[in-house]
PDB file of C-alpha atoms in Angstrom:
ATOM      1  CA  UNK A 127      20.603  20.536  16.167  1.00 54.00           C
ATOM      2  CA  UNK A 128      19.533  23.533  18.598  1.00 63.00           C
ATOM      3  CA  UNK A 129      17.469  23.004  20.945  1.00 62.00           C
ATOM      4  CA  UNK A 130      14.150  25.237  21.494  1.00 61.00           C
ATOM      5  CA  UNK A 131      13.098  25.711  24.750  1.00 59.00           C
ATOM      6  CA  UNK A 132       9.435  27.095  25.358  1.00 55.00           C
ATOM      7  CA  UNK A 133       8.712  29.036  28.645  1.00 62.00           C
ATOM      8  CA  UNK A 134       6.542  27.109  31.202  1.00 84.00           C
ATOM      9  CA  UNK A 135       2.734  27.726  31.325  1.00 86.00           C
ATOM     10  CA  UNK A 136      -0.287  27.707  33.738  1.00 88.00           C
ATOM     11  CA  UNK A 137      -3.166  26.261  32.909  1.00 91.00           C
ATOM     12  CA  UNK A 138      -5.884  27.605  35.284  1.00 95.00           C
ATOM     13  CA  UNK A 139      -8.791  25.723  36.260  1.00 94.00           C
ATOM     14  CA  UNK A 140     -11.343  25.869  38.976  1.00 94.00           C
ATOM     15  CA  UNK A 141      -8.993  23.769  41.395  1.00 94.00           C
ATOM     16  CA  UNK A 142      -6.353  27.033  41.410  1.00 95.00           C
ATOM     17  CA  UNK A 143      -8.328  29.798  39.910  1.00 96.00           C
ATOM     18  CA  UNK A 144      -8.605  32.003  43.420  1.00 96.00           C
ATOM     19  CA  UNK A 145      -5.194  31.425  43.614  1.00 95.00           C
ATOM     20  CA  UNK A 146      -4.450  32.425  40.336  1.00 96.00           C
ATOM     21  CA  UNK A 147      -6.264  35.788  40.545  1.00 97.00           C
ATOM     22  CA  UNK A 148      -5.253  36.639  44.225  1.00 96.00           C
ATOM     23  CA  UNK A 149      -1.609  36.492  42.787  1.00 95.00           C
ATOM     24  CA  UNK A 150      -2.924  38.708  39.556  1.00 96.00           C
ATOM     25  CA  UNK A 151      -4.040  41.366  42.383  1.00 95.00           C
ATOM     26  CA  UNK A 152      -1.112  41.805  44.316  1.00 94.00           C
ATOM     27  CA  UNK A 153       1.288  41.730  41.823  1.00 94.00           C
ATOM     28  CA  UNK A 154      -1.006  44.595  40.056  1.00 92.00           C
ATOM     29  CA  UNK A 155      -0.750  46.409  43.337  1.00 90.00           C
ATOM     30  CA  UNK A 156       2.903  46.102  44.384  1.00 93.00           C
ATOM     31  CA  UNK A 157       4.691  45.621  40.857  1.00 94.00           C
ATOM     32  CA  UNK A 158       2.506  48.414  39.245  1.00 91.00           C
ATOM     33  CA  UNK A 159       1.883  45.642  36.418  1.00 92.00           C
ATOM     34  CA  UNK A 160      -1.733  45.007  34.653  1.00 94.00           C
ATOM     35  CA  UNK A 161      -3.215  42.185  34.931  1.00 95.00           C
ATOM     36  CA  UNK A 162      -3.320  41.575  31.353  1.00 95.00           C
ATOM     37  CA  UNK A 163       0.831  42.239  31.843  1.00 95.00           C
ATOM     38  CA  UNK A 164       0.852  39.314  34.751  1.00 94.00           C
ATOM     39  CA  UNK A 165      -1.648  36.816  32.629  1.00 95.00           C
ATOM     40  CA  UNK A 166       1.083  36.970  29.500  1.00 95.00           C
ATOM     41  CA  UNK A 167       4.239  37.529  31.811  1.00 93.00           C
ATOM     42  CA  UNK A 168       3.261  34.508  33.785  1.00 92.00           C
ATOM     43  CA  UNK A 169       2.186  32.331  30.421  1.00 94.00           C
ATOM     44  CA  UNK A 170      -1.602  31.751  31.780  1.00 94.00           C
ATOM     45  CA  UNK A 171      -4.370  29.870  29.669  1.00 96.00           C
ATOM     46  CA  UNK A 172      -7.674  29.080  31.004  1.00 97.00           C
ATOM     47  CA  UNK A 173      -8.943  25.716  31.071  1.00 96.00           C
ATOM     48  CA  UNK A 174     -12.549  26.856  29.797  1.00 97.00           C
ATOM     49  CA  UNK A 175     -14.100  30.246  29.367  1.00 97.00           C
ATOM     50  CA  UNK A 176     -16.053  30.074  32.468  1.00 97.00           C
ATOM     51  CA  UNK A 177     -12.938  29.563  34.566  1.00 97.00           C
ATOM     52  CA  UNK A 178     -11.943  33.099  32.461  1.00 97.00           C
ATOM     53  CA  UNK A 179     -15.243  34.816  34.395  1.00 97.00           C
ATOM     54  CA  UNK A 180     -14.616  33.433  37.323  1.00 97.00           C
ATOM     55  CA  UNK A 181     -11.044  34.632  37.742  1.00 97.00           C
ATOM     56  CA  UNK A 182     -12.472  38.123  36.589  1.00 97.00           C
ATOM     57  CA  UNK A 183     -15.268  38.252  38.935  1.00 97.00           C
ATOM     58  CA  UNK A 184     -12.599  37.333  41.746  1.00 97.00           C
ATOM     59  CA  UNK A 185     -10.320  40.244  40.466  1.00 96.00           C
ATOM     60  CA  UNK A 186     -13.317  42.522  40.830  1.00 96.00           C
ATOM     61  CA  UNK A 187     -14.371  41.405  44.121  1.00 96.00           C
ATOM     62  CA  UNK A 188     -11.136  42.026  45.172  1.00 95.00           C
ATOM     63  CA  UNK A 189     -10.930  45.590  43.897  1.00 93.00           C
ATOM     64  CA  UNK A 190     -14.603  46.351  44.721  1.00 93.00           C
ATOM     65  CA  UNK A 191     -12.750  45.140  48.996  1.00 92.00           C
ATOM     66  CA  UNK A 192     -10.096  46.879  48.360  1.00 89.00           C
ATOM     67  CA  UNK A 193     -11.410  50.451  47.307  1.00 88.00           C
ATOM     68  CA  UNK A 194     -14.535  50.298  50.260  1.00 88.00           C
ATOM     69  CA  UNK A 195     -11.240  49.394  52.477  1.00 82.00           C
ATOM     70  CA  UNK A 196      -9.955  52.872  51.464  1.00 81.00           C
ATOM     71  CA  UNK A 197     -13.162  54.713  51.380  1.00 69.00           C
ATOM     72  CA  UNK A 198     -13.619  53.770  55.008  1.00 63.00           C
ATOM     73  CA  UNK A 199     -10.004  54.676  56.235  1.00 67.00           C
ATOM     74  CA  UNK A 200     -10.599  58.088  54.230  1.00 64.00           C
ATOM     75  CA  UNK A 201     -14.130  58.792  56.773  1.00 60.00           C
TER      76      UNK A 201
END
């Protein structure tokens, strides 16, 4: 018999969500990768919906710091 090996998964919850989505960031930053690219790359499943918004809103947040970063560099 072969044997069928299945690529390891993250299950993201509210312990490691932040972490999760700070890693989403700057690997969309510095690998010029989506987000969508790192959520399948890295084999991500959310433990519940909410835990979905919440690693949105912490990608937004994130961009929203980022770009008024730049804007004030750019004054």
């Amino acid at each position: 018999m072969s044997e069928t090996t299945l690529p390891d998964a993250t299950i993201v919850s509210v312990l490691n969500v932040k972490d999760e989505a700070m890693k989403a960031f700057y690997v969309s930053l510095t690998c010029n990768q989506s987000v969508d690219e790192y959520i399948h790359d890295q084999h991500l499943y959310f433990s519940s919906r909410q835990v979905e918004s919440v690693f949105l809103s912490h990608l937004l947040a994130l961009t929203e710091l980022a770009l008024d970063r730049c804007f004030l560099r750019t004054r």
